[in-house]
Short mmCIF file of C-alpha atoms in Angstrom, two decimals:
data_model
loop_
_atom_site.label_atom_id
_atom_site.label_comp_id
_atom_site.label_asym_id
_atom_site.label_seq_id
_atom_site.Cartn_x
_atom_site.Cartn_y
_atom_site.Cartn_z
CA UNK A 1 128.35 161.01 171.36
CA UNK A 2 124.76 161.94 170.48
CA UNK A 3 124.89 160.14 167.15
CA UNK A 4 126.17 156.94 168.77
CA UNK A 5 123.52 157.18 171.50
CA UNK A 6 120.80 157.64 168.88
CA UNK A 7 122.03 154.70 166.83
CA UNK A 8 122.33 152.56 169.95
CA UNK A 9 118.77 153.50 170.89
CA UNK A 10 117.50 152.50 167.45
CA UNK A 11 119.29 149.15 167.67
CA UNK A 12 117.93 148.56 171.16
CA UNK A 13 114.41 149.24 169.88
CA UNK A 14 114.99 146.78 167.04
CA UNK A 15 116.14 144.16 169.53
CA UNK A 16 113.12 144.78 171.73
CA UNK A 17 110.87 144.23 168.72
CA UNK A 18 112.54 140.88 168.01
CA UNK A 19 109.87 138.16 167.57
CA UNK A 20 111.25 136.23 170.52
CA UNK A 21 111.13 139.23 172.86
CA UNK A 22 107.37 139.09 173.19
CA UNK A 23 107.39 135.32 173.72
CA UNK A 24 109.71 135.37 176.70
CA UNK A 25 108.93 137.01 179.99
CA UNK A 26 112.45 138.35 180.29
CA UNK A 27 114.37 140.68 178.02
CA UNK A 28 115.94 140.95 174.59
CA UNK A 29 119.17 142.97 174.54
CA UNK A 30 121.03 144.06 171.42
CA UNK A 31 124.60 142.90 170.88
CA UNK A 32 126.24 145.97 169.37
CA UNK A 33 129.78 146.57 168.11
CA UNK A 34 130.61 150.04 166.78
CA UNK A 35 126.93 150.92 166.28
CA UNK A 36 126.39 147.69 164.33
CA UNK A 37 123.88 145.05 165.49
CA UNK A 38 125.63 141.67 165.42
CA UNK A 39 123.07 139.70 167.42
CA UNK A 40 120.42 139.68 170.13
CA UNK A 41 120.79 138.27 173.66
CA UNK A 42 117.48 136.74 174.84
CA UNK A 43 116.77 136.26 178.55
CA UNK A 44 113.78 134.25 179.78
CA UNK A 45 112.24 134.49 183.25
CA UNK A 46 110.19 131.78 184.87
CA UNK A 47 106.42 132.44 184.90
CA UNK A 48 106.83 135.38 182.53
CA UNK A 49 108.27 137.74 185.14
CA UNK A 50 109.99 140.87 183.91
CA UNK A 51 113.74 141.20 184.35
CA UNK A 52 114.93 143.34 187.26
CA UNK A 53 117.19 146.38 186.72
CA UNK A 54 120.12 144.42 188.17
CA UNK A 55 119.51 141.55 185.79
CA UNK A 56 119.24 143.98 182.88
CA UNK A 57 122.58 145.53 183.88
CA UNK A 58 124.25 142.13 184.04
CA UNK A 59 122.68 141.15 180.74
CA UNK A 60 123.98 144.34 179.13
CA UNK A 61 127.49 143.37 180.24
CA UNK A 62 127.00 139.86 178.85
CA UNK A 63 125.61 141.29 175.63
CA UNK A 64 128.68 143.51 175.26
CA UNK A 65 131.03 140.59 175.88
CA UNK A 66 129.09 138.40 173.48
CA UNK A 67 129.06 141.11 170.83
CA UNK A 68 132.84 141.48 171.09
CA UNK A 69 133.26 137.72 170.85
CA UNK A 70 131.02 137.52 167.80
CA UNK A 71 132.83 140.42 166.13
CA UNK A 72 136.18 138.76 166.87
CA UNK A 73 134.92 135.47 165.42
CA UNK A 74 133.68 137.24 162.29
CA UNK A 75 137.01 139.02 161.94
CA UNK A 76 138.89 135.76 162.43
CA UNK A 77 136.78 134.10 159.73
CA UNK A 78 137.35 137.03 157.39
CA UNK A 79 141.12 136.81 157.97
CA UNK A 80 141.02 133.04 157.44
CA UNK A 81 139.22 133.47 154.12
CA UNK A 82 141.70 136.14 153.05
CA UNK A 83 144.59 133.82 153.93
CA UNK A 84 143.02 131.02 151.91
CA UNK A 85 142.59 133.35 148.93
CA UNK A 86 146.16 134.60 149.31
CA UNK A 87 147.56 131.07 149.49
CA UNK A 88 145.57 130.13 146.39
CA UNK A 89 146.88 133.15 144.49
CA UNK A 90 150.45 132.39 145.60
CA UNK A 91 150.13 128.79 144.41
CA UNK A 92 148.68 129.93 141.09
CA UNK A 93 151.39 132.57 140.63
CA UNK A 94 154.11 130.07 141.57
CA UNK A 95 152.75 127.59 139.03
CA UNK A 96 152.74 130.31 136.35
CA UNK A 97 156.34 131.28 137.15
CA UNK A 98 157.46 127.65 137.07
CA UNK A 99 155.78 127.16 133.70
CA UNK A 100 157.47 130.28 132.28
CA UNK A 101 160.83 129.12 133.64
CA UNK A 102 160.39 125.72 132.00
CA UNK A 103 159.55 127.38 128.68
CA UNK A 104 162.54 129.70 129.00
CA UNK A 105 164.84 126.81 129.80
CA UNK A 106 163.58 124.82 126.82
CA UNK A 107 163.99 127.85 124.55
CA UNK A 108 167.51 128.54 125.81
CA UNK A 109 168.50 124.92 125.37
CA UNK A 110 167.18 124.90 121.80
CA UNK A 111 168.91 128.17 120.90
CA UNK A 112 172.17 126.95 122.45
CA UNK A 113 172.13 123.81 120.30
CA UNK A 114 171.19 125.73 117.16
CA UNK A 115 173.99 128.28 117.60
CA UNK A 116 176.81 125.99 118.65
CA UNK A 117 177.00 124.13 115.33
CA UNK A 118 177.68 127.21 113.12
CA UNK A 119 180.09 128.58 115.69
CA UNK A 120 182.10 125.37 115.59
CA UNK A 121 182.15 125.62 111.78
CA UNK A 122 183.36 129.24 111.88
CA UNK A 123 186.08 128.45 114.39
CA UNK A 124 187.11 125.34 112.49
CA UNK A 125 187.37 127.07 109.10
CA UNK A 126 189.34 129.95 110.60
CA UNK A 127 191.78 127.48 112.18
CA UNK A 128 192.15 125.62 108.86
CA UNK A 129 192.91 128.85 107.00
CA UNK A 130 195.60 129.79 109.50
CA UNK A 131 197.10 126.29 109.41
CA UNK A 132 197.06 125.69 105.65
CA UNK A 133 197.36 129.17 104.16
CA UNK A 134 199.25 131.18 106.76
CA UNK A 135 202.12 131.82 104.38
CA UNK A 136 199.81 133.30 101.77
CA UNK A 137 198.07 135.60 104.21
CA UNK A 138 199.34 139.02 105.24
CA UNK A 139 199.93 139.69 108.92
CA UNK A 140 196.69 141.64 109.23
CA UNK A 141 194.78 138.75 107.67
CA UNK A 142 196.22 136.25 110.14
CA UNK A 143 195.35 138.55 113.03
CA UNK A 144 191.79 138.89 111.74
CA UNK A 145 191.44 135.13 111.53
CA UNK A 146 192.76 134.80 115.08
CA UNK A 147 190.16 137.32 116.22
CA UNK A 148 187.43 135.38 114.38
CA UNK A 149 188.53 132.12 115.98
CA UNK A 150 188.78 133.69 119.42
CA UNK A 151 185.40 135.37 119.01
CA UNK A 152 183.74 132.09 118.03
CA UNK A 153 185.22 130.33 121.05
CA UNK A 154 184.10 133.17 123.29
CA UNK A 155 180.59 133.04 121.82
CA UNK A 156 180.45 129.29 122.50
CA UNK A 157 181.44 129.96 126.12
CA UNK A 158 178.73 132.62 126.44
CA UNK A 159 176.13 130.19 125.08
CA UNK A 160 177.19 127.62 127.66
CA UNK A 161 176.96 130.28 130.38
CA UNK A 162 173.50 131.26 129.15
CA UNK A 163 172.38 127.65 129.36
CA UNK A 164 173.79 127.38 132.89
CA UNK A 165 172.05 130.64 133.84
CA UNK A 166 168.69 129.24 132.72
CA UNK A 167 169.14 126.40 135.23
CA UNK A 168 170.36 128.55 138.10
CA UNK A 169 166.97 128.57 139.82
CA UNK A 170 167.38 124.86 140.61
CA UNK A 171 170.94 125.15 141.87
CA UNK A 172 172.46 126.50 145.04
CA UNK A 173 175.13 129.18 144.99
CA UNK A 174 178.70 127.93 144.81
CA UNK A 175 180.72 130.82 146.18
CA UNK A 176 184.41 131.10 145.46
CA UNK A 177 187.04 133.85 145.70
CA UNK A 178 187.11 136.19 142.69
CA UNK A 179 189.83 138.75 141.96
CA UNK A 180 187.86 141.92 141.23
CA UNK A 181 190.73 143.75 139.55
CA UNK A 182 191.57 140.83 137.23
CA UNK A 183 187.90 140.41 136.29
CA UNK A 184 187.56 144.12 135.47
CA UNK A 185 190.77 144.04 133.43
CA UNK A 186 189.59 141.04 131.41
CA UNK A 187 186.29 142.76 130.70
CA UNK A 188 188.06 145.91 129.54
CA UNK A 189 190.48 144.00 127.31
CA UNK A 190 187.58 142.24 125.62
CA UNK A 191 185.70 145.48 125.02
CA UNK A 192 188.86 147.26 123.89
CA UNK A 193 189.45 144.61 121.22
CA UNK A 194 185.98 145.25 119.87
CA UNK A 195 186.53 149.03 119.90
CA UNK A 196 190.17 149.28 118.84
CA UNK A 197 189.45 152.36 116.75
CA UNK A 198 188.45 154.37 119.81
CA UNK A 199 190.82 156.20 122.13
CA UNK A 200 189.93 154.78 125.56
CA UNK A 201 191.72 155.76 128.76
CA UNK A 202 191.05 153.19 131.49
CA UNK A 203 192.03 154.04 135.05
CA UNK A 204 191.60 150.97 137.18
CA UNK A 205 192.39 151.19 140.86
CA UNK A 206 192.99 148.36 143.29
CA UNK A 207 189.88 146.23 143.75
CA UNK A 208 189.44 143.82 146.67
CA UNK A 209 188.82 140.12 146.38
CA UNK A 210 185.18 139.06 146.76
CA UNK A 211 183.04 135.92 146.88
CA UNK A 212 180.90 135.16 143.85
CA UNK A 213 179.32 132.31 141.93
#
């Protein structure tokens, strides 16, 4: 269009005014890509003769090819630098995630150790009460102690699972068949025990077997 022609003319004039253009008896042609000067193609004639129209035409073709090559090289270098920056950011982010995971694992391990001791004491005392004083306890009291003991054992299992979960990033999946209906039923029974005062109507249909870790 007219704007592009005008810009191209300006760039051509700039190339013609290049310091080397007056020193050579040939021509100085602009290397233009999308109205942007990326270089100058200098052509020198023996004995200071001016370039012929045919030579100028050929040089314009060469200048266009050279400009495209230069632009492609600049783009390639830009992409290379972006890739380097991206790889650096990925490495930094990966290092940060690994550090956070190590801290989380250490925290989980510490919490697991700190909680297991009182849970063992709770479970042990509840078992002793049932064993040594069962006759003196009413039926409701014995059931409560059984719930306490079962809850402590369950809590210890959950702590072990939490510790295993913190290490899962370094382990591969170990898939095995899991009965979906049985798993759902066990989950409901556990929640129902904790909410015995509520009227809950569970309708559990047939669930297929699946693979899970």
